[in-house]
C-alpha positions as protocol buffer text, in pm:
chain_id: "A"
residue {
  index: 1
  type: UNK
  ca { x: 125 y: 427 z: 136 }
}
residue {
  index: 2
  type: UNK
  ca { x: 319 y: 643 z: 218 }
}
residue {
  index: 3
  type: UNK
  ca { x: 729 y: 741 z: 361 }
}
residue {
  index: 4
  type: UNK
  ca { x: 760 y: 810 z: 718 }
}
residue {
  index: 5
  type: UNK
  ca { x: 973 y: 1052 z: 674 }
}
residue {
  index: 6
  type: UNK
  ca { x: 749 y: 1264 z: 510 }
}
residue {
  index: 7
  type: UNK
  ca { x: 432 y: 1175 z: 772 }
}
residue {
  index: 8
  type: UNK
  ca { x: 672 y: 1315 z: 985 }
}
residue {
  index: 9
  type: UNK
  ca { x: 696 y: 1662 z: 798 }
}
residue {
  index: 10
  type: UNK
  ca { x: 354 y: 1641 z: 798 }
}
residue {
  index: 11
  type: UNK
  ca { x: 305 y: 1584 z: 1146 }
}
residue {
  index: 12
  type: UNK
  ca { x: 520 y: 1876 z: 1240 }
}
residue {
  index: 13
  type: UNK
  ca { x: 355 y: 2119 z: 1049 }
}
residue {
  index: 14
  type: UNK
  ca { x: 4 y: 1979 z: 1152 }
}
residue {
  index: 15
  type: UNK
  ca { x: 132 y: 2088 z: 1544 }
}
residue {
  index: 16
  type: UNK
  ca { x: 140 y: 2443 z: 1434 }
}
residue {
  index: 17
  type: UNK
  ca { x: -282 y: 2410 z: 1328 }
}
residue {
  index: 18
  type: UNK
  ca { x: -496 y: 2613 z: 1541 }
}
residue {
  index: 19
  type: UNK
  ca { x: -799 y: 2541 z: 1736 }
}
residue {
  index: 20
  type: UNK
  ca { x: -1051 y: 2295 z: 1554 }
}
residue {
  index: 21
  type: UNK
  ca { x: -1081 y: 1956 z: 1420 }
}
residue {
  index: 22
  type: UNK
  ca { x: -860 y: 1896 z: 1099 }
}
residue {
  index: 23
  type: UNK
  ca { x: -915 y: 1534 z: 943 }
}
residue {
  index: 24
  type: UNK
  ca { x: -648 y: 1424 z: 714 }
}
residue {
  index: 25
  type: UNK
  ca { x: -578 y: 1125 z: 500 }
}
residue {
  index: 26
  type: UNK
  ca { x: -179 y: 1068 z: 473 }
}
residue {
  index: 27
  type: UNK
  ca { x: 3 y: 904 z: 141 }
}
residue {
  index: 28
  type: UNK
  ca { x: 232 y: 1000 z: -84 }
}
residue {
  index: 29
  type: UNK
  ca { x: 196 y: 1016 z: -486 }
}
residue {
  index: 30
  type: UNK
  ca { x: 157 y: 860 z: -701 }
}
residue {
  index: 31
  type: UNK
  ca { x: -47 y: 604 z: -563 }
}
residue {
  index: 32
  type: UNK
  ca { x: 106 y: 264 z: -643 }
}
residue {
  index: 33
  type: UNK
  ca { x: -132 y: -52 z: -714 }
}
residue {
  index: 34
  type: UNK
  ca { x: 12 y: -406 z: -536 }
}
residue {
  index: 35
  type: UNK
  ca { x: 173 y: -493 z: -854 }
}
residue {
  index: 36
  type: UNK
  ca { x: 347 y: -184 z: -929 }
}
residue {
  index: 37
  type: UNK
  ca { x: 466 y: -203 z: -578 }
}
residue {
  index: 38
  type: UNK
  ca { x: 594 y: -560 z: -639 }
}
residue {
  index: 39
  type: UNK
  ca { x: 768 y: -492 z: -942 }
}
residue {
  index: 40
  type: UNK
  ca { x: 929 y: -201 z: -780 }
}
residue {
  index: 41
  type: UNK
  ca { x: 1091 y: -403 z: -510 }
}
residue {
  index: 42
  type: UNK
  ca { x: 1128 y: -655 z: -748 }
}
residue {
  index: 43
  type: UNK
  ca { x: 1406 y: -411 z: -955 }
}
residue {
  index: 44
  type: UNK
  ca { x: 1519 y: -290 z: -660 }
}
residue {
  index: 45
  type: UNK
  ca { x: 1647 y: -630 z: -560 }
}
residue {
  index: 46
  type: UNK
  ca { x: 1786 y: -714 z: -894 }
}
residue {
  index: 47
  type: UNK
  ca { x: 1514 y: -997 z: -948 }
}
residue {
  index: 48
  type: UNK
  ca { x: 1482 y: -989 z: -1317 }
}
residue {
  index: 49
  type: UNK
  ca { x: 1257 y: -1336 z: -1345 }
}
residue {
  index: 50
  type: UNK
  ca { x: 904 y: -1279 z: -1470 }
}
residue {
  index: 51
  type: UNK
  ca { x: 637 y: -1236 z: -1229 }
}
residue {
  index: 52
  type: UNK
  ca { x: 388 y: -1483 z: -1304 }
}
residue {
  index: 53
  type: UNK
  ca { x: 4 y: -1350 z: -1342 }
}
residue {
  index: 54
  type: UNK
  ca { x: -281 y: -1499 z: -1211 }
}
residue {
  index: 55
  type: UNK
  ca { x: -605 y: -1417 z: -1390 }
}
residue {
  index: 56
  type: UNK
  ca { x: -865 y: -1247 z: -1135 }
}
residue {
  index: 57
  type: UNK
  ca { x: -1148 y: -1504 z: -1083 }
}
residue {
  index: 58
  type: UNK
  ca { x: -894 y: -1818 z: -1093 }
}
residue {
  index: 59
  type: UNK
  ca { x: -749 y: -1662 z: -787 }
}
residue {
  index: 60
  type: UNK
  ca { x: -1046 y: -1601 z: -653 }
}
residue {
  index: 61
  type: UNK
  ca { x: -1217 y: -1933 z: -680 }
}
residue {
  index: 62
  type: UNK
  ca { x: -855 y: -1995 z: -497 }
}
residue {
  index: 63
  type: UNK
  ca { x: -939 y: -1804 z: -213 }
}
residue {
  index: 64
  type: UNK
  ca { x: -1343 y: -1978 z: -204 }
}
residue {
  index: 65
  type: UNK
  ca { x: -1134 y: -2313 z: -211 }
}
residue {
  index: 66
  type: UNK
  ca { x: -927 y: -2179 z: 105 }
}
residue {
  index: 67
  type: UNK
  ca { x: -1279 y: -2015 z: 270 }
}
residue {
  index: 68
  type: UNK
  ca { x: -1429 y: -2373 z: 234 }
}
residue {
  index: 69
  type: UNK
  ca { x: -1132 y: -2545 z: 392 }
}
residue {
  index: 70
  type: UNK
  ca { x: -1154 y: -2331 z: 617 }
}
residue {
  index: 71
  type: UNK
  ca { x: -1495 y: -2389 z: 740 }
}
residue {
  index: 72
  type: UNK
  ca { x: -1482 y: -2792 z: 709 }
}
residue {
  index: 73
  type: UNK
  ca { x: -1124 y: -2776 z: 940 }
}
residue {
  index: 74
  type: UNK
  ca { x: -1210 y: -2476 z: 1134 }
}
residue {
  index: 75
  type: UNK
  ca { x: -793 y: -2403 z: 1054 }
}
residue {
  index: 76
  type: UNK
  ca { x: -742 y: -2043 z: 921 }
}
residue {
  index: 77
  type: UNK
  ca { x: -514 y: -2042 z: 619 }
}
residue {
  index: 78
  type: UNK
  ca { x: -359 y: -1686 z: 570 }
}
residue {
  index: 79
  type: UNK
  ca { x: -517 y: -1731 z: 166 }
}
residue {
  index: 80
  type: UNK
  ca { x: -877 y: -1660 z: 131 }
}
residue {
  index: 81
  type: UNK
  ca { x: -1135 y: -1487 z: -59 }
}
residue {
  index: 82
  type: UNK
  ca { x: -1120 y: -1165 z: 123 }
}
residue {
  index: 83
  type: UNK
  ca { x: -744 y: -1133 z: 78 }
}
residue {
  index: 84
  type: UNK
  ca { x: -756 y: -1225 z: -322 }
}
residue {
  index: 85
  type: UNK
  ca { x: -1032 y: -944 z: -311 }
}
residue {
  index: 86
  type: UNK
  ca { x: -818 y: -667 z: -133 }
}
residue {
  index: 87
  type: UNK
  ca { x: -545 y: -772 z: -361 }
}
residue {
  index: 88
  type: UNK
  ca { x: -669 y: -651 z: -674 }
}
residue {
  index: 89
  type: UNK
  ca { x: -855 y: -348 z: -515 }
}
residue {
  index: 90
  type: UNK
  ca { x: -826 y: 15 z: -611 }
}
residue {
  index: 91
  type: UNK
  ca { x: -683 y: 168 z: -318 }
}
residue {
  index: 92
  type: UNK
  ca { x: -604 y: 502 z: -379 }
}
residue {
  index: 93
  type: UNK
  ca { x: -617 y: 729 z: -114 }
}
residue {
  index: 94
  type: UNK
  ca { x: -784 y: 1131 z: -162 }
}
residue {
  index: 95
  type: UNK
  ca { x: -480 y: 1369 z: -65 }
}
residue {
  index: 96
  type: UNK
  ca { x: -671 y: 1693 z: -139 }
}
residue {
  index: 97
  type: UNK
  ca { x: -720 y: 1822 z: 201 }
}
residue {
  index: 98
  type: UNK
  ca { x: -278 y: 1762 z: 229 }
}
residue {
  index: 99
  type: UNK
  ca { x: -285 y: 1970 z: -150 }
}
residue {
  index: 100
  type: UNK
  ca { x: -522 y: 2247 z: -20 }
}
residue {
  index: 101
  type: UNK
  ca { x: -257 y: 2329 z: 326 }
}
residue {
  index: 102
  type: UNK
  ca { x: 50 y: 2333 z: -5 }
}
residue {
  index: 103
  type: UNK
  ca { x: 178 y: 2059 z: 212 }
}
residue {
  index: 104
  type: UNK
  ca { x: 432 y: 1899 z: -36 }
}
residue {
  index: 105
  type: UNK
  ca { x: 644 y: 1540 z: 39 }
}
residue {
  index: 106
  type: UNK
  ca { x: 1013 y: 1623 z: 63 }
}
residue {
  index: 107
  type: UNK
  ca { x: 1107 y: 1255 z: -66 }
}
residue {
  index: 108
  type: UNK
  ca { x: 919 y: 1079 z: -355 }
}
residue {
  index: 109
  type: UNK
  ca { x: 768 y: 764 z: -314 }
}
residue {
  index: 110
  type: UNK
  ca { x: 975 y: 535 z: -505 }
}
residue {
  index: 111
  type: UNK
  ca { x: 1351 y: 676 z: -295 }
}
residue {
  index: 112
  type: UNK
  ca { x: 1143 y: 621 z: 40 }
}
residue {
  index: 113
  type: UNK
  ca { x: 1085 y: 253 z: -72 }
}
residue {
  index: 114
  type: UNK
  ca { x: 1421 y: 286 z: -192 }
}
residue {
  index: 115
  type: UNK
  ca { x: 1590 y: 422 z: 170 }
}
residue {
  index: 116
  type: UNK
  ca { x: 1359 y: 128 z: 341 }
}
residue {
  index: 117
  type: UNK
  ca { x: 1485 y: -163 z: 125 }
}
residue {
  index: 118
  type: UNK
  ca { x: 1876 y: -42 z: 173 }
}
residue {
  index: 119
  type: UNK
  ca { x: 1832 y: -5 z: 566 }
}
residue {
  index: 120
  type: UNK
  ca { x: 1709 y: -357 z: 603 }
}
C-alpha cells in the first residue's frame, strides 16, 4: 500500500535513471496488515464500537460453504475461500531496492490514509 503522492515522488525521480532495466516494488512503511488498516479507518471515522473477530478456520469453512454454493448454483458470491485466505495473508511488500536509491516517502502512511479519507 502505499500514498500516491509519494509514488509520484518516486516516479519523478525514477525519470532521471539512466539506461537499463530498474525493477521496483512501490509501498510505503510500515506495512499495515487488513486489520490494522481497518482499525485505522475505523478511528479515523470516530467508530469506537468493537470490531468483532472471527477465528481463522471458522471463516474459512465460511468461504468452503460459499465455494460449494457456488458450484451447486453456478452464482458467484463475492465471499469465498480464496478471499478469507488473502484476508489473513502476510502481505508485506520488500522496499529494499527503494532504500538502496535513499529514496525516502515525503508523507507517512497513516496522514496519506488520513488526506484520502478527508477528500472523500
Amino acid at each position: 500500500m502505499g500514498y500516491v503522492g509519494n509514488l509520484v515522488d518516486f516516479l519523478i525521480r525514477a525519470a532521471e535513471f539512466g539506461e537499463g532495466t530498474h525493477l521496483f516494488n512501490y509501498a510505503d512503511k510500515p506495512d499495515m496488515s487488513v486489520r490494522e488498516l481497518v482499525n485505522y479507518i475505523r478511528q479515523e471515522l470516530g467508530i469506537l464500537t468493537p470490531l468483532p473477530v472471527l477465528p481463522y478456520l471458522l471463516g474459512l469453512m465460511g468461504g468452503y460453504s460459499f465455494d460449494l454454493a457456488s458450484r451447486i448454483t453456478g452464482k458467484q458470491f463475492s465471499i469465498n475461500s480464496i478471499r478469507i485466505r488473502k484476508f489473513y495473508a502476510n502481505t508485506t511488500v520488500s522496499t529494499s531496492a527503494l532504500e538502496s536509491i535513499g529514496f525516502k516517502p515525503v508523507v507517512s502512511l497513516q496522514e496519506g490514509l488520513s488526506r484520502m479519507m478527508r477528500s472523500m
